[in-house]
mmCIF file of C-alpha atoms in Angstrom:
data_model
loop_
_atom_site.group_PDB
_atom_site.id
_atom_site.type_symbol
_atom_site.label_atom_id
_atom_site.label_comp_id
_atom_site.label_asym_id
_atom_site.label_seq_id
_atom_site.Cartn_x
_atom_site.Cartn_y
_atom_site.Cartn_z
ATOM 1 C CA MET A 1 60.401 -81.398 81.271
ATOM 2 C CA LYS A 2 62.150 -84.208 79.434
ATOM 3 C CA GLN A 3 60.376 -83.736 76.682
ATOM 4 C CA LEU A 4 60.578 -80.164 77.044
ATOM 5 C CA ILE A 5 64.654 -80.470 76.776
ATOM 6 C CA LYS A 6 64.290 -83.389 74.185
ATOM 7 C CA LYS A 7 62.328 -80.613 72.231
ATOM 8 C CA ALA A 8 65.084 -77.988 72.875
ATOM 9 C CA SER A 9 68.086 -80.465 72.325
ATOM 10 C CA LEU A 10 66.227 -81.114 68.784
ATOM 11 C CA LEU A 11 66.058 -77.158 67.989
ATOM 12 C CA THR A 12 69.337 -76.630 68.849
ATOM 13 C CA THR A 13 70.532 -79.817 67.079
ATOM 14 C CA VAL A 14 68.525 -78.147 63.464
ATOM 15 C CA LEU A 15 70.132 -74.953 64.216
ATOM 16 C CA LEU A 16 73.286 -75.812 64.327
ATOM 17 C CA ALA A 17 73.108 -77.715 61.254
ATOM 18 C CA GLY A 18 71.227 -74.705 59.521
ATOM 19 C CA ILE A 19 74.455 -72.909 60.832
ATOM 20 C CA SER A 20 76.596 -75.754 59.178
ATOM 21 C CA THR A 21 75.058 -75.584 55.988
ATOM 22 C CA LEU A 22 75.230 -72.335 55.600
ATOM 23 C CA SER A 23 78.549 -71.694 56.611
ATOM 24 C CA PHE A 24 79.667 -74.438 53.976
ATOM 25 C CA ALA A 25 77.417 -72.513 51.376
ATOM 26 C CA GLN A 26 79.489 -69.582 51.820
ATOM 27 C CA GLU A 27 83.145 -71.223 51.794
ATOM 28 C CA LYS A 28 81.840 -72.843 48.448
ATOM 29 C CA LYS A 29 80.871 -69.854 46.950
ATOM 30 C CA VAL A 30 83.403 -69.095 43.840
ATOM 31 C CA HIS A 31 84.325 -65.684 42.301
ATOM 32 C CA PRO A 32 82.736 -65.646 38.566
ATOM 33 C CA PRO A 33 85.205 -66.897 36.260
ATOM 34 C CA ILE A 34 87.513 -64.362 34.204
ATOM 35 C CA ILE A 35 90.019 -65.183 31.898
ATOM 36 C CA ASP A 36 93.458 -63.490 31.191
ATOM 37 C CA VAL A 37 94.439 -63.737 27.994
ATOM 38 C CA HIS A 38 98.025 -61.810 27.903
ATOM 39 C CA VAL A 39 100.256 -63.784 30.460
ATOM 40 C CA HIS A 40 104.156 -63.856 30.578
ATOM 41 C CA ALA A 41 105.592 -67.007 31.767
ATOM 42 C CA MET A 42 108.953 -65.837 32.757
ATOM 43 C CA LYS A 43 111.698 -66.258 34.893
ATOM 44 C CA VAL A 44 112.344 -63.472 37.601
ATOM 45 C CA ASN A 45 115.048 -61.790 36.686
ATOM 46 C CA PRO A 46 116.993 -60.115 39.859
ATOM 47 C CA GLY A 47 117.978 -58.070 37.775
ATOM 48 C CA PHE A 48 114.324 -56.701 36.375
ATOM 49 C CA ALA A 49 112.047 -57.577 39.056
ATOM 50 C CA ARG A 50 111.653 -53.848 40.704
ATOM 51 C CA ASP A 51 108.434 -52.556 42.161
ATOM 52 C CA MET A 52 106.364 -51.128 39.999
ATOM 53 C CA CYS A 53 103.407 -48.545 39.921
ATOM 54 C CA PRO A 54 100.450 -50.216 37.150
ATOM 55 C CA TRP A 55 100.018 -46.394 35.532
ATOM 56 C CA PHE A 56 102.356 -43.526 35.114
ATOM 57 C CA LEU A 57 101.302 -40.240 38.099
ATOM 58 C CA SER A 58 103.915 -37.790 37.149
ATOM 59 C CA SER A 59 105.256 -37.874 33.967
ATOM 60 C CA MET A 60 106.892 -39.837 30.799
ATOM 61 C CA PRO A 61 110.182 -41.578 30.269
ATOM 62 C CA GLY A 62 112.654 -39.335 29.243
ATOM 63 C CA SER A 63 110.833 -35.928 30.424
ATOM 64 C CA GLY A 64 112.176 -35.569 34.224
ATOM 65 C CA PRO A 65 114.485 -32.289 35.234
ATOM 66 C CA LYS A 66 117.925 -34.700 34.303
ATOM 67 C CA GLN A 67 116.197 -36.924 31.979
ATOM 68 C CA ASP A 68 116.908 -39.718 33.657
ATOM 69 C CA PRO A 69 117.963 -42.734 31.659
ATOM 70 C CA PRO A 70 114.487 -44.675 30.347
ATOM 71 C CA SER A 71 112.620 -46.817 31.637
ATOM 72 C CA PHE A 72 109.513 -48.373 31.370
ATOM 73 C CA ILE A 73 108.744 -49.429 35.044
ATOM 74 C CA ASN A 74 107.448 -46.601 36.804
ATOM 75 C CA THR A 75 107.917 -46.490 40.737
ATOM 76 C CA ASP A 76 106.435 -42.955 40.947
ATOM 77 C CA CYS A 77 104.057 -43.477 43.775
ATOM 78 C CA ALA A 78 103.137 -44.241 47.203
ATOM 79 C CA THR A 79 102.396 -47.830 46.925
ATOM 80 C CA PRO A 80 103.770 -49.806 44.071
ATOM 81 C CA LEU A 81 103.493 -53.259 43.254
ATOM 82 C CA LYS A 82 105.998 -55.519 44.560
ATOM 83 C CA ALA A 83 107.664 -58.143 42.381
ATOM 84 C CA ALA A 84 108.269 -61.641 42.715
ATOM 85 C CA THR A 85 111.536 -62.202 44.190
ATOM 86 C CA SER A 86 112.072 -66.021 42.629
ATOM 87 C CA ASP A 87 110.310 -68.175 40.121
ATOM 88 C CA GLU A 88 108.754 -70.353 42.913
ATOM 89 C CA ASP A 89 107.564 -66.980 44.365
ATOM 90 C CA PHE A 90 105.509 -65.578 41.188
ATOM 91 C CA GLN A 91 104.326 -69.092 40.341
ATOM 92 C CA ASN A 92 102.926 -69.649 44.080
ATOM 93 C CA GLN A 93 101.211 -65.990 44.102
ATOM 94 C CA LEU A 94 99.746 -66.234 40.415
ATOM 95 C CA MET A 95 98.260 -69.288 41.314
ATOM 96 C CA GLU A 96 96.984 -68.266 44.547
ATOM 97 C CA THR A 97 95.663 -65.515 43.152
ATOM 98 C CA ALA A 98 93.870 -67.480 40.545
ATOM 99 C CA GLU A 99 92.479 -69.917 42.543
ATOM 100 C CA ARG A 100 90.799 -66.982 44.334
ATOM 101 C CA LEU A 101 89.711 -64.667 41.913
ATOM 102 C CA ASN A 102 89.144 -67.936 39.958
ATOM 103 C CA ILE A 103 91.410 -66.698 36.901
ATOM 104 C CA THR A 104 91.971 -69.088 33.743
ATOM 105 C CA PHE A 105 94.872 -67.466 31.984
ATOM 106 C CA VAL A 106 96.758 -67.694 28.232
ATOM 107 C CA ALA A 107 100.523 -67.628 28.866
ATOM 108 C CA SER A 108 103.406 -67.701 26.608
ATOM 109 C CA GLY A 109 107.069 -67.408 27.303
ATOM 110 C CA ASP A 110 109.889 -69.464 28.875
ATOM 111 C CA ALA A 111 109.349 -73.328 28.308
ATOM 112 C CA GLU A 112 109.936 -74.925 31.458
ATOM 113 C CA ILE A 113 108.247 -71.759 33.070
ATOM 114 C CA LEU A 114 104.774 -72.668 31.120
ATOM 115 C CA HIS A 115 105.590 -76.603 31.525
ATOM 116 C CA LYS A 116 105.610 -75.724 35.562
ATOM 117 C CA TRP A 117 102.438 -73.848 35.589
ATOM 118 C CA LYS A 118 100.556 -76.285 33.849
ATOM 119 C CA ALA A 119 101.510 -79.023 35.987
ATOM 120 C CA ALA A 120 100.325 -77.072 39.016
ATOM 121 C CA ALA A 121 97.271 -75.752 37.629
ATOM 122 C CA PRO A 122 96.687 -78.040 34.549
ATOM 123 C CA GLU A 123 92.766 -76.317 34.475
ATOM 124 C CA ARG A 124 93.471 -72.779 34.946
ATOM 125 C CA VAL A 125 96.728 -72.669 32.175
ATOM 126 C CA MET A 126 96.192 -72.710 28.617
ATOM 127 C CA PRO A 127 99.953 -72.712 27.018
ATOM 128 C CA SER A 128 100.613 -70.380 24.131
ATOM 129 C CA ILE A 129 104.063 -70.939 22.049
ATOM 130 C CA GLY A 130 105.837 -68.321 19.770
ATOM 131 C CA VAL A 131 108.184 -68.369 16.150
ATOM 132 C CA ALA A 132 111.187 -68.803 17.917
ATOM 133 C CA PRO A 133 114.674 -67.586 15.793
ATOM 134 C CA GLY A 134 115.330 -70.382 13.598
ATOM 135 C CA MET A 135 112.144 -72.869 14.183
ATOM 136 C CA SER A 136 111.052 -73.881 11.045
ATOM 137 C CA VAL A 137 107.718 -74.561 9.933
ATOM 138 C CA GLU A 138 107.512 -78.007 10.489
ATOM 139 C CA ALA A 139 108.534 -78.380 14.194
ATOM 140 C CA PHE A 140 106.543 -75.210 14.959
ATOM 141 C CA ARG A 141 103.973 -77.502 13.314
ATOM 142 C CA ASP A 142 104.914 -79.675 15.628
ATOM 143 C CA SER A 143 104.749 -78.796 18.694
ATOM 144 C CA LEU A 144 100.953 -77.592 18.036
ATOM 145 C CA SER A 145 99.991 -80.845 17.302
ATOM 146 C CA ASN A 146 101.498 -82.304 20.278
ATOM 147 C CA ASP A 147 98.469 -81.427 22.946
ATOM 148 C CA PHE A 148 100.321 -78.933 24.792
ATOM 149 C CA TYR A 149 99.877 -75.518 23.294
ATOM 150 C CA VAL A 150 96.848 -75.003 22.497
ATOM 151 C CA VAL A 151 97.159 -71.041 21.379
ATOM 152 C CA MET A 152 99.822 -69.351 19.302
ATOM 153 C CA GLY A 153 101.409 -66.079 20.281
ATOM 154 C CA GLU A 154 102.548 -63.403 21.761
ATOM 155 C CA ILE A 155 103.754 -62.844 17.837
ATOM 156 C CA ALA A 156 105.984 -59.380 17.630
ATOM 157 C CA PRO A 157 107.429 -58.085 14.524
ATOM 158 C CA GLN A 158 107.158 -55.026 15.559
ATOM 159 C CA TYR A 159 110.065 -55.163 17.587
ATOM 160 C CA GLN A 160 112.350 -56.353 15.140
ATOM 161 C CA GLY A 161 110.863 -53.607 12.925
ATOM 162 C CA MET A 162 108.581 -55.522 10.546
ATOM 163 C CA SER A 163 105.380 -55.657 9.657
ATOM 164 C CA PRO A 164 103.252 -58.714 10.800
ATOM 165 C CA SER A 165 102.917 -58.861 6.961
ATOM 166 C CA ASP A 166 105.774 -60.002 6.751
ATOM 167 C CA MET A 167 106.032 -63.118 4.328
ATOM 168 C CA SER A 168 108.647 -64.385 6.497
ATOM 169 C CA LEU A 169 105.795 -65.370 8.911
ATOM 170 C CA ASP A 170 103.553 -66.109 6.149
ATOM 171 C CA GLU A 171 103.575 -69.932 6.458
ATOM 172 C CA TYR A 172 103.390 -70.578 10.841
ATOM 173 C CA PHE A 173 100.201 -68.401 10.308
ATOM 174 C CA GLY A 174 99.211 -70.435 7.464
ATOM 175 C CA VAL A 175 99.843 -73.412 10.167
ATOM 176 C CA ALA A 176 97.594 -71.913 12.943
ATOM 177 C CA GLU A 177 94.354 -71.487 10.072
ATOM 178 C CA GLU A 178 94.750 -74.890 8.747
ATOM 179 C CA LEU A 179 94.682 -76.189 12.494
ATOM 180 C CA GLY A 180 91.839 -73.366 13.684
ATOM 181 C CA ILE A 181 94.452 -72.206 16.238
ATOM 182 C CA PRO A 182 93.974 -68.740 17.366
ATOM 183 C CA VAL A 183 96.685 -65.862 17.441
ATOM 184 C CA GLY A 184 97.922 -63.539 19.533
ATOM 185 C CA ILE A 185 99.713 -60.682 17.319
ATOM 186 C CA HIS A 186 101.545 -57.363 19.545
ATOM 187 C CA MET A 187 100.667 -54.231 18.105
ATOM 188 C CA GLY A 188 100.895 -50.630 19.197
ATOM 189 C CA THR A 189 103.239 -49.263 22.073
ATOM 190 C CA GLY A 190 105.960 -51.514 23.111
ATOM 191 C CA GLY A 191 107.206 -50.362 26.596
ATOM 192 C CA ASN A 192 107.361 -47.153 27.059
ATOM 193 C CA GLY A 193 111.106 -46.025 25.726
ATOM 194 C CA MET A 194 111.560 -48.892 24.071
ATOM 195 C CA ALA A 195 113.620 -48.037 21.690
ATOM 196 C CA ASN A 196 115.992 -46.257 23.647
ATOM 197 C CA ILE A 197 116.296 -49.467 26.394
ATOM 198 C CA SER A 198 116.871 -52.574 24.684
ATOM 199 C CA SER A 199 114.480 -52.709 21.182
ATOM 200 C CA PRO A 200 116.292 -50.435 19.022
ATOM 201 C CA LYS A 201 114.589 -51.783 15.786
ATOM 202 C CA TYR A 202 111.638 -51.448 17.352
ATOM 203 C CA ARG A 203 109.632 -49.347 15.208
ATOM 204 C CA ALA A 204 105.970 -47.448 15.922
ATOM 205 C CA SER A 205 104.967 -47.302 12.667
ATOM 206 C CA MET A 206 104.606 -51.040 12.897
ATOM 207 C CA GLY A 207 102.145 -51.386 15.210
ATOM 208 C CA ASN A 208 99.675 -49.521 13.052
ATOM 209 C CA PRO A 209 96.779 -52.382 13.085
ATOM 210 C CA PHE A 210 96.013 -51.436 8.701
ATOM 211 C CA LEU A 211 99.636 -53.768 8.329
ATOM 212 C CA LEU A 212 97.223 -57.026 9.355
ATOM 213 C CA GLU A 213 95.054 -56.693 6.160
ATOM 214 C CA ASP A 214 97.483 -58.082 3.819
ATOM 215 C CA MET A 215 97.907 -61.376 6.361
ATOM 216 C CA LEU A 216 94.591 -61.327 6.925
ATOM 217 C CA ALA A 217 93.576 -61.392 3.158
ATOM 218 C CA ARG A 218 95.429 -64.176 2.779
ATOM 219 C CA HIS A 219 94.676 -65.978 6.099
ATOM 220 C CA PRO A 220 90.652 -65.020 5.662
ATOM 221 C CA GLN A 221 89.135 -67.802 8.352
ATOM 222 C CA LEU A 222 92.443 -67.193 10.478
ATOM 223 C CA LYS A 223 91.305 -65.989 14.093
ATOM 224 C CA ILE A 224 93.306 -63.626 15.826
ATOM 225 C CA TRP A 225 93.596 -61.109 18.666
ATOM 226 C CA VAL A 226 95.435 -57.718 18.579
ATOM 227 C CA MET A 227 97.317 -57.402 21.704
ATOM 228 C CA HIS A 228 97.263 -53.822 23.003
ATOM 229 C CA ALA A 229 94.195 -52.926 21.341
ATOM 230 C CA GLY A 230 96.405 -51.504 18.679
ATOM 231 C CA TYR A 231 96.757 -48.755 21.295
ATOM 232 C CA PRO A 232 96.928 -45.390 20.580
ATOM 233 C CA MET A 233 95.762 -46.218 16.649
ATOM 234 C CA ILE A 234 92.064 -46.411 17.825
ATOM 235 C CA ASP A 235 90.539 -45.190 14.201
ATOM 236 C CA GLU A 236 92.682 -47.373 12.392
ATOM 237 C CA MET A 237 91.558 -50.457 14.971
ATOM 238 C CA ILE A 238 87.961 -49.442 15.297
ATOM 239 C CA ALA A 239 88.179 -50.003 10.724
ATOM 240 C CA LEU A 240 90.102 -52.655 10.672
ATOM 241 C CA MET A 241 87.724 -54.950 13.222
ATOM 242 C CA GLY A 242 85.087 -53.599 11.204
ATOM 243 C CA ALA A 243 86.170 -55.080 8.304
ATOM 244 C CA ASN A 244 87.359 -58.466 9.206
ATOM 245 C CA ALA A 245 85.614 -60.489 11.197
ATOM 246 C CA TYR A 246 87.727 -63.362 13.641
ATOM 247 C CA VAL A 247 89.827 -60.211 14.626
ATOM 248 C CA TYR A 248 89.278 -59.310 18.332
ATOM 249 C CA VAL A 249 91.281 -57.052 20.850
ATOM 250 C CA ASP A 250 92.690 -57.452 24.405
ATOM 251 C CA LEU A 251 93.551 -54.706 26.874
ATOM 252 C CA ALA A 252 97.088 -56.021 28.194
ATOM 253 C CA GLY A 253 99.470 -53.496 28.792
ATOM 254 C CA PHE A 254 97.733 -50.457 27.907
ATOM 255 C CA ILE A 255 95.232 -51.191 30.930
ATOM 256 C CA TRP A 256 98.176 -50.080 33.494
ATOM 257 C CA SER A 257 100.471 -48.256 31.721
ATOM 258 C CA TYR A 258 98.960 -45.359 30.722
ATOM 259 C CA PRO A 259 96.678 -42.369 32.995
ATOM 260 C CA LEU A 260 93.497 -43.851 33.841
ATOM 261 C CA ALA A 261 91.535 -41.361 32.015
ATOM 262 C CA GLU A 262 93.195 -42.518 28.535
ATOM 263 C CA ILE A 263 92.867 -46.243 28.979
ATOM 264 C CA HIS A 264 88.915 -45.412 29.415
ATOM 265 C CA MET A 265 88.756 -42.829 26.661
ATOM 266 C CA TYR A 266 90.221 -46.078 24.607
ATOM 267 C CA LEU A 267 88.365 -48.781 25.898
ATOM 268 C CA GLU A 268 84.758 -46.911 25.550
ATOM 269 C CA ARG A 269 85.773 -45.647 22.009
ATOM 270 C CA LEU A 270 86.031 -49.483 20.934
ATOM 271 C CA VAL A 271 82.747 -50.151 22.672
ATOM 272 C CA GLN A 272 80.830 -47.056 21.750
ATOM 273 C CA ALA A 273 82.060 -48.569 17.959
ATOM 274 C CA GLY A 274 79.857 -51.479 18.762
ATOM 275 C CA PHE A 275 82.685 -54.377 19.680
ATOM 276 C CA GLY A 276 82.079 -54.567 22.870
ATOM 277 C CA LYS A 277 81.496 -58.108 21.908
ATOM 278 C CA ARG A 278 84.982 -58.531 20.912
ATOM 279 C CA ILE A 279 87.491 -57.061 23.577
ATOM 280 C CA LEU A 280 89.066 -59.560 25.981
ATOM 281 C CA TYR A 281 90.500 -58.847 29.096
ATOM 282 C CA GLY A 282 94.248 -58.920 29.403
ATOM 283 C CA THR A 283 96.605 -57.726 31.466
ATOM 284 C CA ASP A 284 100.275 -58.343 30.141
ATOM 285 C CA LEU A 285 101.286 -59.680 33.077
ATOM 286 C CA MET A 286 105.044 -60.434 34.040
ATOM 287 C CA MET A 287 106.569 -60.692 37.545
ATOM 288 C CA TRP A 288 103.797 -58.704 39.290
ATOM 289 C CA PRO A 289 101.048 -60.890 40.777
ATOM 290 C CA LYS A 290 99.210 -58.294 42.350
ATOM 291 C CA LEU A 291 98.790 -56.245 39.173
ATOM 292 C CA LEU A 292 95.901 -59.269 38.161
ATOM 293 C CA GLU A 293 93.645 -57.433 41.108
ATOM 294 C CA THR A 294 94.792 -54.008 39.732
ATOM 295 C CA SER A 295 93.573 -54.355 36.217
ATOM 296 C CA ILE A 296 90.552 -56.089 36.951
ATOM 297 C CA GLY A 297 89.494 -53.188 38.894
ATOM 298 C CA VAL A 298 89.939 -50.809 36.268
ATOM 299 C CA ILE A 299 87.114 -53.020 34.404
ATOM 300 C CA GLU A 300 85.130 -53.740 37.651
ATOM 301 C CA ASN A 301 85.198 -49.429 38.263
ATOM 302 C CA ALA A 302 84.028 -48.257 34.603
ATOM 303 C CA ASN A 303 81.042 -46.516 35.572
ATOM 304 C CA TYR A 304 79.966 -46.618 31.224
ATOM 305 C CA LEU A 305 80.330 -50.459 30.912
ATOM 306 C CA SER A 306 77.089 -52.259 32.069
ATOM 307 C CA GLU A 307 77.561 -55.040 34.199
ATOM 308 C CA ASP A 308 76.497 -57.816 31.065
ATOM 309 C CA GLN A 309 79.902 -55.663 29.195
ATOM 310 C CA LYS A 310 82.068 -56.552 31.998
ATOM 311 C CA ARG A 311 80.907 -59.659 32.154
ATOM 312 C CA ASP A 312 81.469 -60.087 28.187
ATOM 313 C CA ILE A 313 84.813 -58.634 28.562
ATOM 314 C CA PHE A 314 85.849 -60.767 31.521
ATOM 315 C CA PHE A 315 84.996 -64.274 30.202
ATOM 316 C CA ASN A 316 81.763 -64.233 27.170
ATOM 317 C CA ASN A 317 83.984 -63.458 24.432
ATOM 318 C CA ALA A 318 87.013 -65.501 24.870
ATOM 319 C CA VAL A 319 84.767 -67.984 25.410
ATOM 320 C CA ARG A 320 83.857 -67.846 21.957
ATOM 321 C CA PHE A 321 87.116 -66.568 20.758
ATOM 322 C CA PHE A 322 89.107 -69.568 21.532
ATOM 323 C CA ASN A 323 85.917 -72.162 20.663
ATOM 324 C CA LEU A 324 85.543 -73.371 24.556
ATOM 325 C CA ASP A 325 82.564 -74.897 26.828
ATOM 326 C CA PRO A 326 81.662 -72.292 29.356
ATOM 327 C CA ASN A 327 79.967 -75.616 30.810
ATOM 328 C CA ASP A 328 83.764 -76.486 32.294
ATOM 329 C CA PHE A 329 84.084 -73.486 34.477
ATOM 330 C CA GLU A 330 83.021 -72.896 38.050
ATOM 331 C CA GLY A 331 81.474 -70.472 39.424
ATOM 332 C CA ILE A 332 78.449 -69.790 36.178
ATOM 333 C CA GLU A 333 75.005 -70.763 36.598
ATOM 334 C CA LYS A 334 75.305 -74.457 35.444
#
């Protein structure tokens, strides 16, 4: 009897150890890595931080029955995304989501916020710097040489009614080319109704991807990604990518601010044209942390994309574009 009890006790110990090992393995399961190349590090403005619907379900700005003043933030849906209530709330929600979904992000914007994010999650934040008004070329070079900023962007001359090939920007692009720094350039739409809201100099015509050609010809080794994929100018975008091997696109902004059918039409055209290896995942995330999961779902539910194509968009293409080491990321087979 004692021998039988001893065997039973041993069996119980083995079973418990197995269960413990299984539980540990399940706890250690990590989501496949994602790189979001378009996040805004911004202070939460209570006057701007409103709940938002991820895409327009009824009408575009200015088309309501009373011709209400336009706003690029749509609220016409049953379950809008909640805006962060403070800088701390935004950071906490963003870092929790990034940890849970294994997201690394390229972030640009407020320097104070960027430093806080980088301190909170150094392995998940790739700081990016734009060209501030009055910033000299020397100051810009110094900023890119101090080991904090690793990306140039968001560059958005379109909001000033300027072409990205305007010579006033050329020396800055020259610095990025010399240092091997990739550049994100805003092209395409700039927020629905934005010319009537806060950017009267904004010109839709300055979002034509062909306007990049002269600048790219002057800087043939410069790696750029066209933010918002030049939406809605798909033919021009495809032609530019065909002519320039170092041009990629991100899906940010338009991936949530237009109807799903329109989003998928544009993305599918890029893939059909053969550029699946040059599409980067991005959100244009501002103060709505749940927008990460909403935007990820758009790609995950795209039935015209293979699983390999989805992984390219979420991760592999960004690793190649930013010259990263995939072994530095958790959630991939080593």
